[in-house]
XYZ file of C-alpha atoms in Angstrom:
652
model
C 140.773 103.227 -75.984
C 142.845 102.137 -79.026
C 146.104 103.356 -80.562
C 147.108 104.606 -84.323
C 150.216 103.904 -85.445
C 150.834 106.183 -87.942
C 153.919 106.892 -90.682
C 154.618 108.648 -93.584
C 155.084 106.375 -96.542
C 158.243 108.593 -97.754
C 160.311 106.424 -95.453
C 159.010 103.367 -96.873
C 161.644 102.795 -99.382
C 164.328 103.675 -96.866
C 163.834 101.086 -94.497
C 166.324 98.851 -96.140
C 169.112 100.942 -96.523
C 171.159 100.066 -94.070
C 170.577 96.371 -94.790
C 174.224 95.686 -96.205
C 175.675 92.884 -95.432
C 177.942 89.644 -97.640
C 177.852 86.352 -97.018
C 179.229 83.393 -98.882
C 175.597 82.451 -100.610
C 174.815 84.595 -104.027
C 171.771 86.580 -103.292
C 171.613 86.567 -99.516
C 171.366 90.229 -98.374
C 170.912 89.512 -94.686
C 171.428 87.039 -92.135
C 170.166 89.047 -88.586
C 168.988 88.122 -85.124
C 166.415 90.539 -84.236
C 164.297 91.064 -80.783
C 161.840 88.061 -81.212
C 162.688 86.573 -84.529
C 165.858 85.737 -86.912
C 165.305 86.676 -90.517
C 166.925 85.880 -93.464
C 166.628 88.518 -96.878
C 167.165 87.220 -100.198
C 167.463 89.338 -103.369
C 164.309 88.052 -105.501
C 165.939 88.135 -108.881
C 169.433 86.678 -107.934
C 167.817 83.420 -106.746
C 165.199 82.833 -108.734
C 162.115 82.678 -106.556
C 163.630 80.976 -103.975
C 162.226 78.352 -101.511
C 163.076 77.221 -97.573
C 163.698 73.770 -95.992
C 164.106 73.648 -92.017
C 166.328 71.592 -90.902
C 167.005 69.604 -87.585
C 168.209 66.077 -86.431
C 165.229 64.705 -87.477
C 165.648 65.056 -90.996
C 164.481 68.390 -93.698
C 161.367 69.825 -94.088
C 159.827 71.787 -96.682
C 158.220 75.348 -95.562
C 154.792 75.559 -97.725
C 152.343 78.402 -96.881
C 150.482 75.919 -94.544
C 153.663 74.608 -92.727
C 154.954 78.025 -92.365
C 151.492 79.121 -90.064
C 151.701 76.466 -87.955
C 155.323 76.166 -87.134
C 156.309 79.793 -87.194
C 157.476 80.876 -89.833
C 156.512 84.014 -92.694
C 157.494 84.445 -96.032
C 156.770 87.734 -97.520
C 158.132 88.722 -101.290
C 158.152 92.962 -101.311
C 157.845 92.934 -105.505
C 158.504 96.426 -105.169
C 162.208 95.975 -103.712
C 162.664 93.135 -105.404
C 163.398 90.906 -101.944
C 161.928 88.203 -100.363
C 161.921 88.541 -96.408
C 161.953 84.950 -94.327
C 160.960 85.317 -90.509
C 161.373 82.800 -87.981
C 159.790 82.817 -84.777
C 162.493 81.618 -81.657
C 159.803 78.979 -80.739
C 159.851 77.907 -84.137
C 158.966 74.127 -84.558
C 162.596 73.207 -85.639
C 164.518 75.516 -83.563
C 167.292 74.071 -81.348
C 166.328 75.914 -77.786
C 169.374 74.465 -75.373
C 171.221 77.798 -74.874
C 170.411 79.915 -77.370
C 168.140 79.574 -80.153
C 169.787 77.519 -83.196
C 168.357 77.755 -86.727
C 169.095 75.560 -89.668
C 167.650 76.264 -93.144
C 168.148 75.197 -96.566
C 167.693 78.239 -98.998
C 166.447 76.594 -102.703
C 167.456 78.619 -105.942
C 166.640 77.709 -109.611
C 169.191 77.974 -112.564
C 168.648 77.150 -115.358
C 165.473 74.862 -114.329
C 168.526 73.266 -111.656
C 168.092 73.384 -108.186
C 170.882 74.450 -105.895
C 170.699 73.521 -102.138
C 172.641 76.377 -99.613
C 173.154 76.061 -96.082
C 171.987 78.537 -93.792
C 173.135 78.432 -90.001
C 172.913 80.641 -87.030
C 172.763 80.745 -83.503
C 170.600 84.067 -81.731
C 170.705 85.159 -77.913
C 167.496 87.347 -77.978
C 168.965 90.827 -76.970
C 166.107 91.752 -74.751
C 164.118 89.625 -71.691
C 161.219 88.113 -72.097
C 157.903 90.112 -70.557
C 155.358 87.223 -68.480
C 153.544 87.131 -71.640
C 154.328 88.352 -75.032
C 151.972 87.889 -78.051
C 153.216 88.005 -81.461
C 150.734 88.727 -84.530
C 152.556 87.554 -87.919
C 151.261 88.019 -91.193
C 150.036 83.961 -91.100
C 149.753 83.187 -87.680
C 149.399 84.389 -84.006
C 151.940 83.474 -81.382
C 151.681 83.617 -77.307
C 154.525 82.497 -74.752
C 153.564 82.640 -70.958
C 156.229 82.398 -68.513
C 156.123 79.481 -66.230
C 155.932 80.397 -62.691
C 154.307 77.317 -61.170
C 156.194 74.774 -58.921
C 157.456 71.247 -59.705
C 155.622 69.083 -57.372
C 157.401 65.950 -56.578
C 156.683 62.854 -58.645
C 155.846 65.448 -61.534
C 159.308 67.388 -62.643
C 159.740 64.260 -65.304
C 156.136 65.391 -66.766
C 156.718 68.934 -66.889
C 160.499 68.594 -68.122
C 159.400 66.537 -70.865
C 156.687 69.323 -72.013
C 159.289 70.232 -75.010
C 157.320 69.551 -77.270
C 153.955 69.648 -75.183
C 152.366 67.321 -77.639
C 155.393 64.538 -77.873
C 153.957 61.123 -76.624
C 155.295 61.017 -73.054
C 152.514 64.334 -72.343
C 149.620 62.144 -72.887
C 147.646 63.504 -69.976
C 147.589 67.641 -71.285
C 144.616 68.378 -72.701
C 143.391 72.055 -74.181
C 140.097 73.106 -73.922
C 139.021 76.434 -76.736
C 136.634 78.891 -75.615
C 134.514 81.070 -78.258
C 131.931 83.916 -77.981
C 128.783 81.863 -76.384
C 130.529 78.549 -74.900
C 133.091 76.362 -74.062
C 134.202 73.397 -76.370
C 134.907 70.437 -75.259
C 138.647 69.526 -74.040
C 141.269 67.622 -76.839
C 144.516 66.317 -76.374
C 147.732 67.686 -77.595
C 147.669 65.645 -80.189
C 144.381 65.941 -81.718
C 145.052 69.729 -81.283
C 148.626 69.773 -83.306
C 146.273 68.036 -86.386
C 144.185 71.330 -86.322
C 146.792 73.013 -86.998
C 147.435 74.042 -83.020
C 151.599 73.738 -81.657
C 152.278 73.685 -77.889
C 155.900 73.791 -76.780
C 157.837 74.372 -74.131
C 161.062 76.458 -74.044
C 163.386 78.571 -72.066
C 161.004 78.096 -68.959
C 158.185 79.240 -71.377
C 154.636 77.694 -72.597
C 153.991 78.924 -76.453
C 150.837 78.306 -77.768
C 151.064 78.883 -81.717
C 147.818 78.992 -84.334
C 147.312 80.001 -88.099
C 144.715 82.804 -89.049
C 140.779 82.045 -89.529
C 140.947 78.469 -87.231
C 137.661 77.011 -86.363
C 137.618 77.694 -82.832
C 138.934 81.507 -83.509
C 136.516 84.242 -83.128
C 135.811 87.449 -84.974
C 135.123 90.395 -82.622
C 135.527 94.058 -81.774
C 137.438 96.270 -79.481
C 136.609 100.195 -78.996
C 136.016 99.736 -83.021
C 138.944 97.544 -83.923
C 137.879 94.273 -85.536
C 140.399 91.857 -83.423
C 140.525 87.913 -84.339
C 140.612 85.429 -80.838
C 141.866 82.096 -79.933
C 141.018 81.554 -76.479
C 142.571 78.659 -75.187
C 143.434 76.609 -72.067
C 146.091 74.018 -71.743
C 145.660 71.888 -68.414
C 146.754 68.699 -66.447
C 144.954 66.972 -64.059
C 147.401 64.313 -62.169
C 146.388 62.994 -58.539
C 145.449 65.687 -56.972
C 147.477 68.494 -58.492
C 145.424 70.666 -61.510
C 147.404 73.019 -63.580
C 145.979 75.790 -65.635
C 147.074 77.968 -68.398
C 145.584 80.451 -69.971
C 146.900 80.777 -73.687
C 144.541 83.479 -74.905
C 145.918 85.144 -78.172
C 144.047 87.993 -80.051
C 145.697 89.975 -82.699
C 143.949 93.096 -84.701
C 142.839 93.128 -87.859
C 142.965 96.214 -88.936
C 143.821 96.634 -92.698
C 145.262 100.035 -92.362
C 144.491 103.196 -94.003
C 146.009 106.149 -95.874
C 145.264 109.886 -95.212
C 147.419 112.995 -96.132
C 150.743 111.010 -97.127
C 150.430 108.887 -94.165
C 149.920 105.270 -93.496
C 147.676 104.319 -90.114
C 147.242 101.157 -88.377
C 144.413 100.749 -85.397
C 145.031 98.900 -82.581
C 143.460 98.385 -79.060
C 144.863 99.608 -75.819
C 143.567 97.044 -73.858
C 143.271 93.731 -75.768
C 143.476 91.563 -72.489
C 141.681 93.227 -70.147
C 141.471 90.267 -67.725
C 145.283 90.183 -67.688
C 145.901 93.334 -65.732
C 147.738 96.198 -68.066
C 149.603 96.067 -71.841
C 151.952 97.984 -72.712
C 152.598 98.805 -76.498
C 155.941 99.524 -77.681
C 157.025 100.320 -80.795
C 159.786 98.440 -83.336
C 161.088 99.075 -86.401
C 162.206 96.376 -88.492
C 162.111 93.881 -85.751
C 164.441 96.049 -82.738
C 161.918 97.991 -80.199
C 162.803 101.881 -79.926
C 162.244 104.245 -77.464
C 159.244 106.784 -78.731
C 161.102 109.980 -79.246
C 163.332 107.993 -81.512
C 160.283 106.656 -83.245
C 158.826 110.033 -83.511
C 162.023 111.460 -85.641
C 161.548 108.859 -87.902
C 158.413 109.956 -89.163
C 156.221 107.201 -86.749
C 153.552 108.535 -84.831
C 151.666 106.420 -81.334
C 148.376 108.158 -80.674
C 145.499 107.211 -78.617
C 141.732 107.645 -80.353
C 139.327 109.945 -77.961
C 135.968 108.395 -78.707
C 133.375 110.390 -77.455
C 129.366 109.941 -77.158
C 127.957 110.636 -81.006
C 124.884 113.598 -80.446
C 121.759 113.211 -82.325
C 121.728 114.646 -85.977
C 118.599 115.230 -87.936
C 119.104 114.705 -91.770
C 117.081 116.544 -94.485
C 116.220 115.286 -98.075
C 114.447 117.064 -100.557
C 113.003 115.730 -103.860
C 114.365 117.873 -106.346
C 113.536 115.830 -109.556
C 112.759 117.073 -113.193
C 110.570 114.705 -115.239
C 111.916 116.428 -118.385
C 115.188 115.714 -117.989
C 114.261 111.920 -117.637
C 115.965 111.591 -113.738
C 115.936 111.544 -110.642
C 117.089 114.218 -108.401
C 117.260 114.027 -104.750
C 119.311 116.143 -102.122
C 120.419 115.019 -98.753
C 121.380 117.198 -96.413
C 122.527 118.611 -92.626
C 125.070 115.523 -92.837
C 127.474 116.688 -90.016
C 131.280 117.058 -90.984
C 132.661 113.587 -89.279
C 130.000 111.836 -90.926
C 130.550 110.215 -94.755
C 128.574 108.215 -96.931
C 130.004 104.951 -97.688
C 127.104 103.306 -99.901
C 124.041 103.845 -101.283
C 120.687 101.066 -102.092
C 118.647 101.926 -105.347
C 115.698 100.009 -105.495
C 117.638 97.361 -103.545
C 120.433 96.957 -105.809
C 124.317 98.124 -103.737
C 126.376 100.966 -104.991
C 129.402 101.526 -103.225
C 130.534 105.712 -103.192
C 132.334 106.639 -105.065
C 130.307 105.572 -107.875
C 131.838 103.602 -110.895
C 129.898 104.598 -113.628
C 128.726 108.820 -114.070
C 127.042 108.324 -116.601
C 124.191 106.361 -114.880
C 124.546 108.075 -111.412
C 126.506 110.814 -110.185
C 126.950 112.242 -106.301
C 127.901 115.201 -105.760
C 129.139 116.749 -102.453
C 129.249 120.157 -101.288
C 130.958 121.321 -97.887
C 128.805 123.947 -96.026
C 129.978 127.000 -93.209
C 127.760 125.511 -90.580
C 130.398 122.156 -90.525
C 127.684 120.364 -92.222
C 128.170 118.461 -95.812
C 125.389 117.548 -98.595
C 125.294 115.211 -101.155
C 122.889 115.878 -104.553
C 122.215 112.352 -106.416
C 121.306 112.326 -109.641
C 120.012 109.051 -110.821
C 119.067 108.544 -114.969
C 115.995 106.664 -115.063
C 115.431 104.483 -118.343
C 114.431 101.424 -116.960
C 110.701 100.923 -117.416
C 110.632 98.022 -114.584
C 111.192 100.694 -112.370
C 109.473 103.626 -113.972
C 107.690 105.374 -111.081
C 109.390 104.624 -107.833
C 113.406 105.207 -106.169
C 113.577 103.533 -102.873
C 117.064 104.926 -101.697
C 118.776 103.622 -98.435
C 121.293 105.568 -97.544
C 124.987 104.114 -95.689
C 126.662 106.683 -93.342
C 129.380 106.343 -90.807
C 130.274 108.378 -87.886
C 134.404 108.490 -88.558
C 136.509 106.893 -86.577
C 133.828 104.458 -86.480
C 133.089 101.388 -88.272
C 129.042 101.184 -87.118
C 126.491 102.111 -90.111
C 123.971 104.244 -89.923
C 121.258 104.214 -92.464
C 118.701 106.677 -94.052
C 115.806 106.193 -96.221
C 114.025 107.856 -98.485
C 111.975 107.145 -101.296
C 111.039 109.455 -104.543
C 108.268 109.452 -106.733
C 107.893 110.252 -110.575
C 106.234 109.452 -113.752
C 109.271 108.988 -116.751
C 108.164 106.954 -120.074
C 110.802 104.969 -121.388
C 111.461 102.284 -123.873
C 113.017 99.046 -124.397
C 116.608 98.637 -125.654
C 116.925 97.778 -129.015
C 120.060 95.961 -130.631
C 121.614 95.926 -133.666
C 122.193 92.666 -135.638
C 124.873 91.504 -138.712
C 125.263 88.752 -141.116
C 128.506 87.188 -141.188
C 129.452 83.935 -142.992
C 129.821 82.254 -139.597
C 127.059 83.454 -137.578
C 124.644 86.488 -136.858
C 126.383 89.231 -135.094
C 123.942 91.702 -131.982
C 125.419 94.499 -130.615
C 123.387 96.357 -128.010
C 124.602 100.309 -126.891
C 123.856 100.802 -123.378
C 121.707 104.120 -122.402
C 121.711 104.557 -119.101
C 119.931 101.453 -117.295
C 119.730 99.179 -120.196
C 121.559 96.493 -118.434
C 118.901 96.051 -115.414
C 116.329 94.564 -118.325
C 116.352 91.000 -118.348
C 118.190 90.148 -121.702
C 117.106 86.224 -122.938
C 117.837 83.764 -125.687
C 114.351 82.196 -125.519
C 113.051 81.286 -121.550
C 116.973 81.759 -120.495
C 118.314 84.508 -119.452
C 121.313 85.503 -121.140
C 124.190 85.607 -118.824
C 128.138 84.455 -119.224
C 127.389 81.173 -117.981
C 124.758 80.444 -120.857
C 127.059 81.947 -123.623
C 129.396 79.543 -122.768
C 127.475 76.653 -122.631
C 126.127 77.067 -125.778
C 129.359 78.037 -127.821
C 128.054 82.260 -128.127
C 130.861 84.452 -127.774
C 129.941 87.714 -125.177
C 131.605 90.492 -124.868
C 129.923 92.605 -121.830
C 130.927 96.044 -120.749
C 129.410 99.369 -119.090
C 128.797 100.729 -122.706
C 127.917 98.004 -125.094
C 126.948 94.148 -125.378
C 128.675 92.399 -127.895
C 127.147 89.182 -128.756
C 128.573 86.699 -131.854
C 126.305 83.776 -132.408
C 127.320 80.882 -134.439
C 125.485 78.842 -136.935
C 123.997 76.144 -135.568
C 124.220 76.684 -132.042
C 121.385 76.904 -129.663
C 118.090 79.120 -131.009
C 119.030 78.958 -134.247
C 115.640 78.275 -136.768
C 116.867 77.056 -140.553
C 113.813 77.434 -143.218
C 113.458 77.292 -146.644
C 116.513 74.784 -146.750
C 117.543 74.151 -150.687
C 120.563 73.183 -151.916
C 121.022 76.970 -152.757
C 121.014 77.765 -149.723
C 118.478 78.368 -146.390
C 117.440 81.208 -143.980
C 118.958 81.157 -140.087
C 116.672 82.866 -137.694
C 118.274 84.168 -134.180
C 115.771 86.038 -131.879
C 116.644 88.250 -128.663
C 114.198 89.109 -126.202
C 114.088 91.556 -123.744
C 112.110 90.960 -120.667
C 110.556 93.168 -118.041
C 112.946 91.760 -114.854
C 109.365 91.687 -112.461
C 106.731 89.814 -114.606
C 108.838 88.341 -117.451
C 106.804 89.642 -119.863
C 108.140 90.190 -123.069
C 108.546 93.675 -123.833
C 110.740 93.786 -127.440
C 112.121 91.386 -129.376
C 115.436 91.692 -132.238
C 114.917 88.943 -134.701
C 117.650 88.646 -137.304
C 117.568 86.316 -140.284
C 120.410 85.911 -142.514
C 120.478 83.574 -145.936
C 123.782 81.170 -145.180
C 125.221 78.563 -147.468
C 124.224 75.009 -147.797
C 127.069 72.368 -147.849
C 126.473 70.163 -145.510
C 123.812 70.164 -142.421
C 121.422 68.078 -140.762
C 118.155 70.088 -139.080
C 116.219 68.106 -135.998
C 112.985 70.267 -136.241
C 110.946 70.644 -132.906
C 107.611 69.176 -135.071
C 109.585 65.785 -136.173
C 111.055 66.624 -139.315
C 114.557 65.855 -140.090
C 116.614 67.343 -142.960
C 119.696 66.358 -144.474
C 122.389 68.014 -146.895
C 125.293 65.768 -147.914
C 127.916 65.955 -150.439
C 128.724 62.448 -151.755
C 132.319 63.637 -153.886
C 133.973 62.140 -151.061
C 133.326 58.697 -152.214
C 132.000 59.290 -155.624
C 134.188 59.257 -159.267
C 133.781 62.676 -160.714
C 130.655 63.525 -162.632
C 128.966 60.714 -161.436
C 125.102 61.780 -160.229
C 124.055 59.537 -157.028
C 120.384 57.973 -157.365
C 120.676 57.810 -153.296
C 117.727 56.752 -151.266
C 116.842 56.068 -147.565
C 116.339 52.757 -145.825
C 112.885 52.528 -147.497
C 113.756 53.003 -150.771
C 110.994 54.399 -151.887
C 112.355 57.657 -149.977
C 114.557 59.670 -152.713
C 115.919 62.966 -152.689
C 114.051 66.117 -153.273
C 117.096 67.771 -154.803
C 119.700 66.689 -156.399
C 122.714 68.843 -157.692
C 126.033 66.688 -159.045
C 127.197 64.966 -155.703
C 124.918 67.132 -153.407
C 121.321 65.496 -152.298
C 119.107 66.660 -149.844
C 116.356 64.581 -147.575
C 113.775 65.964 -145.798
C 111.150 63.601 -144.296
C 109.276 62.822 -141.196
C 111.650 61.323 -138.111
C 108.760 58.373 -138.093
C 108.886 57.680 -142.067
C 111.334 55.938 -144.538
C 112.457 53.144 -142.147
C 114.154 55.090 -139.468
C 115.059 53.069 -136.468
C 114.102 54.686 -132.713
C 116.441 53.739 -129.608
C 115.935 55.048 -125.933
C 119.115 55.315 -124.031
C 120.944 57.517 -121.313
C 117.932 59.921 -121.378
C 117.476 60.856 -125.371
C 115.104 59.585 -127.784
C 117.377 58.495 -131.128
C 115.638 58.427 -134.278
C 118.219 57.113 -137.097
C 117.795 56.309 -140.685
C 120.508 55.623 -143.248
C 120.988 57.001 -147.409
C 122.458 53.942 -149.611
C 124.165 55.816 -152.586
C 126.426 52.936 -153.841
C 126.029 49.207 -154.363
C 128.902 46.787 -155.003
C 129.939 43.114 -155.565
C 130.673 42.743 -152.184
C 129.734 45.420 -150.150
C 127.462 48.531 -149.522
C 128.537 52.607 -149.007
C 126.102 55.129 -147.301
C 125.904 57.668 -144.263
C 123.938 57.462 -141.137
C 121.923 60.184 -140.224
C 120.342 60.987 -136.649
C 118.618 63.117 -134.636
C 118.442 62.654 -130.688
C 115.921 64.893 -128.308
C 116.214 64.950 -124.630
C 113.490 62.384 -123.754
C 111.960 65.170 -121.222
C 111.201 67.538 -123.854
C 109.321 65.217 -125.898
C 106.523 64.531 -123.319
C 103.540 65.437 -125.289
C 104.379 62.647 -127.562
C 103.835 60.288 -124.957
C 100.269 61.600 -123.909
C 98.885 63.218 -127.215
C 100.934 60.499 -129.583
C 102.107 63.287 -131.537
C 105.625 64.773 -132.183
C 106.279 68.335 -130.240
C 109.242 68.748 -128.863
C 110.226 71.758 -126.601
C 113.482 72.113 -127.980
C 115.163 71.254 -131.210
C 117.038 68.179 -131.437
C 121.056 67.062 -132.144
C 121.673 65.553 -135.272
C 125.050 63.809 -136.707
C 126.003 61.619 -140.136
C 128.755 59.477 -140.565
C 130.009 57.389 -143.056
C 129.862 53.775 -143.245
C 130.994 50.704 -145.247
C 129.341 47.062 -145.021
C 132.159 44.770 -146.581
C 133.699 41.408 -147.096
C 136.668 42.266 -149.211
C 138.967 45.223 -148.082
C 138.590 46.412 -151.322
C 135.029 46.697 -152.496
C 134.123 47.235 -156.855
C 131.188 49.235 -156.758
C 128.593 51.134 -158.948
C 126.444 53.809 -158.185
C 122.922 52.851 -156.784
């Protein structure tokens, strides 16, 4: 059996209303003492996102998300009020428990990028008794306090007095043992428990046990369909020959909630310890219990779920396709009234209903006399990959339920399709590709030579990708990864950028867009995968004007195969002209230099290099010739051999 909780969200903004109070500190709406907790409400924009210290003899402590779950405390900001809402548990870790329950807080505001420190006192006398065991579930953490019943055996009242806080030093000898689904984990001491994240106290004649959310030794679980989080766990002592026992089980549901017909509905289970006897449920409103009828003319609503047996059901699909219009078709129905579709499986890829996209797939459901519903799926099929086969699993639910319930069918048909094509641009940067989805395109395998193209590779290689449900955008830079430069003058040179789409099964190439665009030549270097390397430089950085360079390479016999004013260009093999070859960190360096200038005392040129990955130059290794699977790095630099600071040179 479980219970709803249900209210209308109309009274949502009117909870507050009533919430006016002063007080000496700018921005504090409330100060209150409520059944099991004191809160403290802040207006948001007064004070500037404001922070909490807690505060005791001790010293001040800072309440961070993780501090607040394990000592008791929430902080929730409701943007759409414009409040932040502190909570404090009674058995919070620095609450002064003599007589009443004592609280001490330092509420942090921000001026002007100062902070400002405010005292916040109070003193509550909860306004109902305590029940034998009451459980609080908090947004961050869940919170049980058992009341003590045992005796004080003689020779043990020090012990048991000096429980507050169960894991100070002098309570060496408690131990708590955590029980899960399938076994029972070994025993820890207090201590070792509060570093988990676990608090043990001992107030008011009253053992709390406190834990954050998602612990390892919680446990996820179920009750009459609720999902319901656990912590099941014993605190003992064994001393001579007396053995005490408690049982500090906790469990809290997790229901999200729901909306339906301008209401809001919670799920919770009747009987969440059913090995401690009965529970009773009450209901509170902003943190004071009410009596149901009150509850009820609120707007709040306590109802129990009936779950019955679920009866058999027989589904129907029919195949309902029509190769000419290029889709598939396929009906499904005698779906009874309390059942829904949640998600669908198409050819093993998830859609969740409703669907995101109509103009690939749309459902369409149709509500029948007999209390039966249908659904009619009508699927585009472009994709060649899959041309002749939809293997559809279908997700139902029986509602209340959570439990799935699947259905599968699969529909045959013979659709030709094509490829996706894209369309490609010159700019003075770069090559431009712009793809226009049809329905499908994106489930082809889209590559920049073996790699797929996918976010991760676009940024790795400096592409810009812009990916949507109704285009690819794709800008490609000069220079960047797949790039092929031929016919390199000093006019100018081709850049070639190819795209390839792949069947996603075999990898088989099924169309390519190859783009070539005639670019500029100013300055480049080009580390060919066959061993060349070329080199454009423009020497008017270090040259008079008008003067013509007679530039060559380390072996001088290596000149220029164009030369236009300060502009030369080099193109020979990485093994010629004197080049020098390093191994280091992985990458083969081939490196040569171009001597344009002579002087007196001292010689100008630029280094030029190319560097492969040693891997992909393997084949030179075993064949002794130059192939390398990818193209090479190059860079050139400037350099000056000198002994006077200020060389008098000539050209070479």
């Amino acid at each position: 059996m479980a219970f709803k909780l249900i209210y209308s969200v109309a009274l949502l903004l009117s909870l507050w209303s009533t919430a006016g109070c002063d007080f000496f500190v700018e921005g504090v709406l409330q100060m209150e003492c409520h059944d099991r907790y004191f809160m403290i409400v802040v207006d948001l924009a007064a004070t500037g996102g404001p922070r909490f210290e807690a505060v005791d003899g001790t010293g001040t402590y800072a309440i961070t998300e993780d501090y607040a779950a394990k000592c008791g405390y929430s902080i929730n900001v409701l943007s759409l009020l414009g409040l932040v809402e502190f909570r404090a548990s009674y058995f919070s870790c620095h609450t002064e428990k003599d007589d009443g329950f004592s609280f001490r807080f330092n509420l942090i505001t921000t001026y002007d990028g100062e902070d400002a420190y405010h005292a916040l006192n109070k003193t509550c006398s909860p306004p109902l008794p305590w029940s034998p065991r009451e459980v609080t579930c908090e947004v961050n953490y869940m919170e049980v306090s058992v009341r003590s019943e045992l005796p004080c055996p003689a020779g043990f009242s020090d012990d048991w007095n000096t429980l507050q806080p169960l894991y100070s030093a002098s309570t060496q000898g408690w131990q708590v043992t955590f029980q899960n689904l399938d076994e029972q984990l070994p025993p820890m001491n207090l201590s070792k428990a509060r570093r988990e994240g676990y608090v043990f106290d001992f107030a008011h004649g009253r053992i709390v046990f406190r834990t954050p959310y998602g612990q390892p030794e919680s446990y996820s679980t179920e009750v009459n369909g609720v999902p319901v989080e656990v912590v099941h766990a014993t605190v003992f002592l064994h001393q001579s020959w007396v053995a005490i026992m408690v049982d500090m089980i906790v469990a809290c549901s997790m229901d999200a909630g729901s909306y339906h017909s301008g209401y809001m509905i919670w799920d919770t289970p009747e009987a969440l310890y059913p090995s401690l006897g009965g529970t009773q449920i009450s209901l509170g409103l902003n943190g004071k219990l009410v009596e149901l009828a009150a509850a009820e003319q609120k707007g709040f609503i306590m109802a129990r779920t009936l779950v019955t047996p679920l009866l058999p059901s027989s589904l129907f699909t029919e195949d309902q396709t029509d190769v000419a219009e290029g889709a598939f078709t396929v009906y499904l129905g005698k779906v009874p009234r309390d059942v829904e579709l949640t998600s669908l499986q198409l050819n093993g890829q998830e859609f969740e209903v409703p669907f995101s996209d109509a103009n690939t797939y749309t459902l369409t459901e149709v509500n029948h006399p007999n209390k039966t519903h249908s659904y009619t799926l009508k699927f585009s099929k472009e994709n060649g990959a899959m041309l002749h086969k939809l293997d559809i699993n279908y997700t139902l639910k029986a509602i209340p339920g959570n439990d799935p319930y699947y259905y599968t069918v699969s529909v045959k048909a013979l659709m030709a399709v094509s490829p996706p094509s894209f369309e490609a641009g010159c700019t003075a940067s770069g090559i431009d590709f712009k793809l226009a989805y049809r329905s499908f395109d994106y489930l082809w395998d889209i590559s920049i030579g073996s790699d797929r193209l996918t976010p991760a590779l676009a940024a790795k290689h400096g592409y810009t990708m812009s990916n949507d449900s109704h285009s690819l955008l794709l800008s490609v830079p000069l220079f960047t990864h797949g790039y092929k430069c031929q016919d390199i003058t000093l006019q100018g040179f081709l850049g070639t950028f190819t795209i390839l789409v792949r069947d996603p099964n075999t990898s088989e190439v099924k169309t390519s867009t190859i783009k070539t665009c005639l670019f500029n030549t100013t300055e480049l270097i080009v580390c060919s995968t066959n061993g060349w390397m070329t080199v454009v430089v423009d020497l008017a950085v270090v040259l008079k004007s008008g003067e013509i360079p007679t530039a060559h390479l380390m072996n001088s016999l290596c000149v220029p195969k164009e030369v236009d004013g300060t502009r030369v260009l080099f193109s020979f093999p990485l093994h010629s002209c004197g080049s020098i070859v390093e191994l280091s960190k992985g990458y083969v360096t081939y490196q040569n230099k171009i001597y344009f200038a002579h002087c007196e005392n001292a010689t100008i040129g630029m280094t030029v290099q190319c560097m492969y990955p040693l891997a992909s130059l393997i084949r030179l290794f075993s064949i002794h010739k130059f192939e390398s699977d990818e193209e090479g790095f190059g860079n050139i630099f400037l350099f000056v051999t000198s002994t006077n600071d200020v060389p008098t040179c000539t050209t070479a």
